[in-house]
Coordinates of C-alpha atoms in Angstrom, one line a residue:
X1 CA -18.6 -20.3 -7.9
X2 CA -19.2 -20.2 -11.6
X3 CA -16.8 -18.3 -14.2
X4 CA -19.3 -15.9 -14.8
X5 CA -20.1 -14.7 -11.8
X6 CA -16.4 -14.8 -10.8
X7 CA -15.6 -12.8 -14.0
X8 CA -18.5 -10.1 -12.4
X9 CA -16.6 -10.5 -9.4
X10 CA -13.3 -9.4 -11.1
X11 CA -14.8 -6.8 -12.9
X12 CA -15.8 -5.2 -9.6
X13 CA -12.6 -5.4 -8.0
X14 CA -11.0 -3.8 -11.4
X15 CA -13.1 -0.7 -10.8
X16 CA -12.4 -0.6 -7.3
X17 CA -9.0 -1.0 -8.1
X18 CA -9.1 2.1 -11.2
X19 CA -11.5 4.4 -8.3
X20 CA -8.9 4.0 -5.7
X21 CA -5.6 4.3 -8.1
X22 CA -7.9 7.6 -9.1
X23 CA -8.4 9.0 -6.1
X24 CA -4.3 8.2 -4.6
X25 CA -2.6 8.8 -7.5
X26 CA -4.2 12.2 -9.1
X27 CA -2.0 14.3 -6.4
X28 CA 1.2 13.4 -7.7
X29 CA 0.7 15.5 -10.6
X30 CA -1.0 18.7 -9.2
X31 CA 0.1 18.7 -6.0
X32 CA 2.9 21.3 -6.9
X33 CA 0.2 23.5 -8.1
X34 CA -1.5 23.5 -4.7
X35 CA 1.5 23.4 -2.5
X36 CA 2.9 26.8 -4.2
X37 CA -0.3 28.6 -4.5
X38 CA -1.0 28.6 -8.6
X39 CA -4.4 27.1 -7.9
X40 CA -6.8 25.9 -5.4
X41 CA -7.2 22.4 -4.9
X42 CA -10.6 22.0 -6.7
X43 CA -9.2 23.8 -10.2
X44 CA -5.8 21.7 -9.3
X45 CA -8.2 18.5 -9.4
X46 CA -10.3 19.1 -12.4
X47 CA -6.8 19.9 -14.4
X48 CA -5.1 16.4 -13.4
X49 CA -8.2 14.9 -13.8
X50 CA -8.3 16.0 -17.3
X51 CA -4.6 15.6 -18.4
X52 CA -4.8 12.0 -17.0
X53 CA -8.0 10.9 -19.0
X54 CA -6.1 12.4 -22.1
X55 CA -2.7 10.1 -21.1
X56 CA -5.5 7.0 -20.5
X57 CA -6.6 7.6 -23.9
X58 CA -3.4 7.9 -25.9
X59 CA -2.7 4.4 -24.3
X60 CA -5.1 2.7 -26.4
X61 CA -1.9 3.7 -29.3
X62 CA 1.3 3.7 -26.4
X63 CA -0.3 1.1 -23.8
X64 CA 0.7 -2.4 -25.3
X65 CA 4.3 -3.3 -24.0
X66 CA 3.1 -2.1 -20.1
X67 CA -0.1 -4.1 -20.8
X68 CA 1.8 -7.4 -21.9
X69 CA 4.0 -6.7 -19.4
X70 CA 1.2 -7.0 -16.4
X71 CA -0.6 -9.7 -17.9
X72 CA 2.5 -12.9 -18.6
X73 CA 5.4 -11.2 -18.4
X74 CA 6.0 -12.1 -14.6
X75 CA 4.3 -15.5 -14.6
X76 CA 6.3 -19.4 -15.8
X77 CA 5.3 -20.7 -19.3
X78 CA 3.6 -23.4 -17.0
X79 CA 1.2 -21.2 -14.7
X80 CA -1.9 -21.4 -15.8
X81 CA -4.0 -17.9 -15.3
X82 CA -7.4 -18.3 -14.0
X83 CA -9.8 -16.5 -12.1
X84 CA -8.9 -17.7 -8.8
X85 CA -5.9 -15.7 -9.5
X86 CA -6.5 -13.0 -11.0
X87 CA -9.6 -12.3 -8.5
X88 CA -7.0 -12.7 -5.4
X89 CA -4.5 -10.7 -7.4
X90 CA -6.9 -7.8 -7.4
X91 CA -8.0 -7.5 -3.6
X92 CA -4.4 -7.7 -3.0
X93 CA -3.9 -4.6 -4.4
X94 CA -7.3 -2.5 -4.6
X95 CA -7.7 -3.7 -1.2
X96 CA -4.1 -2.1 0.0
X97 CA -5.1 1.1 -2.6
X98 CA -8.3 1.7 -1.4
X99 CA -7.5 1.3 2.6
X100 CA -4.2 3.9 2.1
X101 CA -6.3 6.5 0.1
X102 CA -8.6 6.4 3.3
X103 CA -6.1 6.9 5.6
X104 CA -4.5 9.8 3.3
X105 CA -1.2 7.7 2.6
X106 CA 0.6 8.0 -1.3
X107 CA 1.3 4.6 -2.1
X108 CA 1.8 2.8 -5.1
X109 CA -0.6 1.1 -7.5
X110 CA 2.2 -0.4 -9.0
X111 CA 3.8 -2.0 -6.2
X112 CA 0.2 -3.1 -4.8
X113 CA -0.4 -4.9 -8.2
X114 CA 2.9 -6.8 -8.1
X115 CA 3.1 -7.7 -4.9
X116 CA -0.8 -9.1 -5.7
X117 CA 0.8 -10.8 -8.5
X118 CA 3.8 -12.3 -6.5
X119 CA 1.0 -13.7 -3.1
X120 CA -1.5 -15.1 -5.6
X121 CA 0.6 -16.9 -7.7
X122 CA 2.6 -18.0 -4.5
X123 CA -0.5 -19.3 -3.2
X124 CA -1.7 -21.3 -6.3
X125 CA 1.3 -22.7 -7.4
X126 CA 4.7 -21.7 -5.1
X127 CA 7.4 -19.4 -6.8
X128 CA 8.3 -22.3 -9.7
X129 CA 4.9 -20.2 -10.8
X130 CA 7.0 -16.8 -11.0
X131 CA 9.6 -16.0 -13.9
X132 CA 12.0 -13.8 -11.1
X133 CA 14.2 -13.5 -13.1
X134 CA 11.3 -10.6 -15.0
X135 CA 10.3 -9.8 -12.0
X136 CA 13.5 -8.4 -10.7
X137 CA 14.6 -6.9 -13.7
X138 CA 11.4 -5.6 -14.8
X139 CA 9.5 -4.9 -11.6
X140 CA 11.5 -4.7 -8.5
X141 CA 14.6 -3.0 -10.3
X142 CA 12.9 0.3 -11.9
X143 CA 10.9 0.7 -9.1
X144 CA 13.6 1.0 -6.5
X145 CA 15.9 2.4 -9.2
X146 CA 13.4 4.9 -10.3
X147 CA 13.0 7.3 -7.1
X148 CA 16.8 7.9 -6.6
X149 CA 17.3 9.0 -10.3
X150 CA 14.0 11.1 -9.7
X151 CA 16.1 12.3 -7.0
X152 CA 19.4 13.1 -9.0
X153 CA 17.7 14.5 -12.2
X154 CA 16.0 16.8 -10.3
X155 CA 18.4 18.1 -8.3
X156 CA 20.0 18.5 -11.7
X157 CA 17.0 20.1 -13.4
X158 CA 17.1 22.6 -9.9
X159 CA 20.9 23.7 -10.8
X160 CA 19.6 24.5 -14.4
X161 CA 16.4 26.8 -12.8
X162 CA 18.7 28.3 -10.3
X163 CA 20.7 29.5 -13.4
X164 CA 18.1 30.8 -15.6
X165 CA 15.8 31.8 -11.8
X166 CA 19.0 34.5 -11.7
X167 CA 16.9 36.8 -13.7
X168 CA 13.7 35.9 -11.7
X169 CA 13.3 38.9 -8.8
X170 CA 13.0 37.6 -5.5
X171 CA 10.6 38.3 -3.0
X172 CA 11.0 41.8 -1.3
X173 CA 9.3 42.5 2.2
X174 CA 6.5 45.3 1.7
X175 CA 6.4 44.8 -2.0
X176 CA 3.5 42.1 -2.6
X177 CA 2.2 39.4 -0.5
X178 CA 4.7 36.1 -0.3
X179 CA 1.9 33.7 -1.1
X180 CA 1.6 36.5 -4.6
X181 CA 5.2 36.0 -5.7
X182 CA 5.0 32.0 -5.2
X183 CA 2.7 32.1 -7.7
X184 CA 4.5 35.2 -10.1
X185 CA 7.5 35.8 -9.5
X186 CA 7.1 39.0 -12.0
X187 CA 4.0 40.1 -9.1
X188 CA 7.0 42.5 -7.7
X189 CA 8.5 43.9 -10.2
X190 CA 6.8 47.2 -9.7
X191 CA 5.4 48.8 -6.9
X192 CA 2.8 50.8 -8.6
X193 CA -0.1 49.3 -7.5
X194 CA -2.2 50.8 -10.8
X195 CA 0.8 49.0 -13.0
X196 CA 0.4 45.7 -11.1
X197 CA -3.6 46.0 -11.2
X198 CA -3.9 45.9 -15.0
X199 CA -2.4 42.8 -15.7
X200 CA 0.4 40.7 -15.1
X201 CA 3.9 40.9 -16.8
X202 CA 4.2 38.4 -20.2
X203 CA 6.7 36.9 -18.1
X204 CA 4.9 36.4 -15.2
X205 CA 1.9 34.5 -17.2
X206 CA 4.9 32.7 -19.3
X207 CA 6.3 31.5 -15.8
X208 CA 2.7 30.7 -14.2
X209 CA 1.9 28.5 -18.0
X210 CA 4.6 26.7 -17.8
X211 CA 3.9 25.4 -14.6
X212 CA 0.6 24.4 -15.3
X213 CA 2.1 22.7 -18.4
X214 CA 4.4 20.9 -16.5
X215 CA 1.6 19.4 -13.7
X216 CA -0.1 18.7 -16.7
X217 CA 1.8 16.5 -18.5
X218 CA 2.7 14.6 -15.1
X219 CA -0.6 13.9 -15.0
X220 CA -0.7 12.9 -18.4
X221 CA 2.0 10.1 -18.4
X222 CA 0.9 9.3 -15.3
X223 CA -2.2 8.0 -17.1
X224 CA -0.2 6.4 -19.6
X225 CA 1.6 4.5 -17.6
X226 CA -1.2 3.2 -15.3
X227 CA -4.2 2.5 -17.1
X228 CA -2.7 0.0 -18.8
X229 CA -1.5 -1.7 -15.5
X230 CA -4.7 -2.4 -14.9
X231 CA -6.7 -2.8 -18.1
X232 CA -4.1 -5.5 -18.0
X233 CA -6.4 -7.7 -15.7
X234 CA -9.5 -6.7 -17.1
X235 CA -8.2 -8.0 -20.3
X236 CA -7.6 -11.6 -18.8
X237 CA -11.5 -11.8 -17.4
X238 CA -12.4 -10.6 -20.2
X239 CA -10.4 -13.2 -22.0
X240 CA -11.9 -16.3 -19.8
X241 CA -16.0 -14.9 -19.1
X242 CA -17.7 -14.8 -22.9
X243 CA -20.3 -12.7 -21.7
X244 CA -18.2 -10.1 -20.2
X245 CA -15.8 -10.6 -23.7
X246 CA -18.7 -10.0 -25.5
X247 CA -19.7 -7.0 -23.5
X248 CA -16.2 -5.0 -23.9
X249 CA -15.6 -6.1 -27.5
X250 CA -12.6 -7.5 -28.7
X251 CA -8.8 -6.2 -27.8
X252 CA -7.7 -3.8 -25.5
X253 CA -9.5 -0.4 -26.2
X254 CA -12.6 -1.4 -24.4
X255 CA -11.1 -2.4 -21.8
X256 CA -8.0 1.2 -21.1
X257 CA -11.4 3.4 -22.0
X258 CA -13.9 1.7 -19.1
X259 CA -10.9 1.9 -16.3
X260 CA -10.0 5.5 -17.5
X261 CA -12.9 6.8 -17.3
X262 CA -13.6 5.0 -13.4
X263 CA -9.9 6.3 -12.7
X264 CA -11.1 9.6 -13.6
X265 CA -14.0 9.4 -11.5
X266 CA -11.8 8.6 -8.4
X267 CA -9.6 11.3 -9.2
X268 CA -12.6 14.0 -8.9
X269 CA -14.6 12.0 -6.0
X270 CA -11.9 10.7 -4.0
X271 CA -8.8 12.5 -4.3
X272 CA -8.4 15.6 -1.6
X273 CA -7.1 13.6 1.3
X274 CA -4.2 12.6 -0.3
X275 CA -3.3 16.0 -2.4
X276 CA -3.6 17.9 1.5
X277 CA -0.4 15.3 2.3
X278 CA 1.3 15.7 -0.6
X279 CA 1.1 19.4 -1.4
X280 CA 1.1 20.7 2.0
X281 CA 3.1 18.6 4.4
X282 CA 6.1 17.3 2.5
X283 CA 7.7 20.1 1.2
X284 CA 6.5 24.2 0.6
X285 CA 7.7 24.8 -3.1
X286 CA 8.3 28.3 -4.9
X287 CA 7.3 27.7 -8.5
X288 CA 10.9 26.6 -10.1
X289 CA 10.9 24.3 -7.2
X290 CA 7.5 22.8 -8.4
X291 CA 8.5 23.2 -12.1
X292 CA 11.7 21.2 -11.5
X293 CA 9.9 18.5 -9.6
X294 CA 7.0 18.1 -12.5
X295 CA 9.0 18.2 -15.2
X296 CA 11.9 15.4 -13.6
X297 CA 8.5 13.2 -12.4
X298 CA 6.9 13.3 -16.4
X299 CA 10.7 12.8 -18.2
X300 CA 11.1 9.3 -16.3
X301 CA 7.4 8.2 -16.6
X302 CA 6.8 9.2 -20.5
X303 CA 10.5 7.5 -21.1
X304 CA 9.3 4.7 -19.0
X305 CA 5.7 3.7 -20.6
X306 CA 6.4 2.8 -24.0
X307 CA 8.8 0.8 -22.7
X308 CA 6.9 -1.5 -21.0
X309 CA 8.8 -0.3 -17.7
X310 CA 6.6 -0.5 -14.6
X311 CA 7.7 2.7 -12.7
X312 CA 5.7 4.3 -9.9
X313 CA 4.3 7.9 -10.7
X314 CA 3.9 7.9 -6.9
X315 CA 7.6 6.9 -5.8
X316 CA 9.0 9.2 -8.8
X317 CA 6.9 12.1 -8.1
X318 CA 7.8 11.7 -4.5
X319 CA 11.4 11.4 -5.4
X320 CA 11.1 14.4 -7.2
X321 CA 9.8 16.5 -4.4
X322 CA 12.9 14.8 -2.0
X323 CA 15.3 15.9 -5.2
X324 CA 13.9 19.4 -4.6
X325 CA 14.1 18.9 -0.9
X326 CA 17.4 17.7 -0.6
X327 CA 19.1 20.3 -3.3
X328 CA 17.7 23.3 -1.4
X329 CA 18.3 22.2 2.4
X330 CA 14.5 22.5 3.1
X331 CA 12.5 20.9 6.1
X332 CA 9.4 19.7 5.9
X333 CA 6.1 21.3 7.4
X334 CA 5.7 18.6 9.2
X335 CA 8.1 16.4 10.3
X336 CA 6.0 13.0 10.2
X337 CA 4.3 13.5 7.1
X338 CA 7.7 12.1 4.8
X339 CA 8.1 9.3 7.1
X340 CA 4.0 8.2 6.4
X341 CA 4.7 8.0 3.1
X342 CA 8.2 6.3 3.7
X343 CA 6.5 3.7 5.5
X344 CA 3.0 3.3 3.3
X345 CA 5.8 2.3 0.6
X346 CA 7.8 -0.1 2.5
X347 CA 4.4 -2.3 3.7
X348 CA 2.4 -1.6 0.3
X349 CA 4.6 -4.6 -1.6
X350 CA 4.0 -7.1 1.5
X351 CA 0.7 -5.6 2.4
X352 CA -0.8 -6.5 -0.7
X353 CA 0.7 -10.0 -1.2
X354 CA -0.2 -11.4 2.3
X355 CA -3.8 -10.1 1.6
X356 CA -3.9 -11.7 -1.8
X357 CA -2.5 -14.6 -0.2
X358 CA -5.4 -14.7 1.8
X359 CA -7.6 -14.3 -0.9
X360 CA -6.6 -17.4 -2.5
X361 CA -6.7 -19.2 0.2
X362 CA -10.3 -18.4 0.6
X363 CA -11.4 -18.7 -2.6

């Protein structure tokens, strides 16, 4: 197969890759808006869609240290990168993606890349290929690391909402709908219907804002932290195929705008399947639950991407939602749907190696 029409090859696989990452990942922003009633899942949708093409952008400035980080900071001075590899890299993980978003499961795009990484580069050249001493330290560490402080920070963030919440009315029987006060807490506050009719209470719309500011800028670093992940790869075709070099234009911007934008497509397209798991089976929030959980999920992740750290929006977001969980004692809506996602994250690593493994080995 010649390098161009391997390069084509690659370039197809990096859209699958941005479509499915779209379509999986979009929920771990909004799915607190859903889950406690603020918004529908179509306006939930078209809000993450929009705050993650904005993060996708603002990495053409922020993007550099994740993008050098995907595309030599795992591999030995001596490997050479080719597009053997990089094209068995990339069904490793858009396969995993694409086949988990199908069957509704969270998973990570992160994980899927590295462990696409770690079974190509096993299969070309054996682990002397592998720096592991990066790959621990700057893959394997923040990503198991990541979820448990998501975990601790938000139970600490829930402590600080429980204190200011004390001035927040609770939910009285006969007073409004339950589903009503999710969404504005202020909804109660007076029972004359004419009063409640007219317009909701500053506080009330200050309380609802917020919220959507918070799923927003979840969404938003979310984008930051993954487009560059995978522009990463398209950067290296682009690199080793003149034509398609010459098609992108020279650095990195062509290359975040293209899977943005195919990342944003996914998200509106592709995305419900997931979002239904995530915002109605894992946990029923209140709105300082779901405030907590955004605002501990987009903390880590904005801290994260400049760095060049490759944390998972999915396992952070997730950890957030267990933080949550775990502070206030509450059960699930259905008991299988956390231990779904528990698994999809367990096999996603392995998953994805052993397929680009395969990949390799066909190729």
């Amino acid at each position: 197969m010649n390098i161009e029409l391997m390069a084509v090859v690659g370039l197809v696989l990096v859209l699958l890759l941005s479509w499915s990452n779209g379509a999986n990942d979009i929920s771990k922003g909004i799915a607190t808006l859903v889950g406690n009633g603020c918004a529908n899942a179509r306006m939930a949708v078209l809000w993450g869609t929009f705050c993650t093409t904005l993060g996708g952008l603002v990495a053409l400035l922020w993007g550099a240290a994740l993008i050098k980080t995907f595309s030599s900071a795992f591999l030995a001075a001596s490997f050479t990168v080719d597009l053997r590899f990089i094209a068995s890299t990339l069904i490793g993980a858009a396969g995993w993606v694409f086949v988990a978003t199908r069957l509704g499961w969270p998973v990570s795009t992160t994980h899927a890349l590295l462990g696409g990484v770690v079974g190509a580069v096993w299969a070309v050249a054996g682990f002397s290929g592998l720096q592991m001493d990066a790959v621990s330290k700057k893959a394997l560490l923040p990503l198991l690391i990541s979820p448990l402080i998501a975990i601790g920070l938000c139970a600490g963030l829930l402590v600080a909402a429980r204190y200011l919440a004390q001035r927040v009315p609770g939910w009285t029987p006969g007073c409004c709908d339950e589903d009503e006060w999710r969404q504005n807490p202020y909804a109660c506050e007076s029972r004359d219907e004419k009063i409640k009719q007219q317009s909701l209470s500053w506080r009330g719309k200050a309380w609802t804002g917020l919220h959507w500011f918070s799923s927003g800028l979840t969404s938003f670093a979310r984008g930051l932290n993954d487009v560059p992940k995978i522009a990463a790869f398209l950067i290296l075709i682009a690199s080793l195929s003149p034509a398609l070099s010459q098609q992108l234009g020279s650095g990195s911007s062509g290359p975040i705008i293209l899977v943005t934008m195919v990342m944003a497509a996914g998200s509106l397209l592709g995305s419900f399947r997931v979002l239904n798991i995530l915002a109605h089976r894992v946990v029923p929030l209140d709105a300082s639950q779901g405030l907590t959980a955004n605002i501990g999920t987009s903390m880590l992740v904005l801290l994260a991407s400049p760095l060049g750290i490759p944390v998972s929006t999915t396992h952070v977001s997730t950890g957030s939602l267990l933080g949550v969980r775990w502070y206030d004692r509450i059960k699930p809506s259905q008991g299988d749907a956390l231990k779904t996602i528990l698994f999809a994250w367990l096999v996603t690593l392995p998953v994805a190696a052993g397929l680009a493994v395969l990949a390799a080995a066909i190729l």
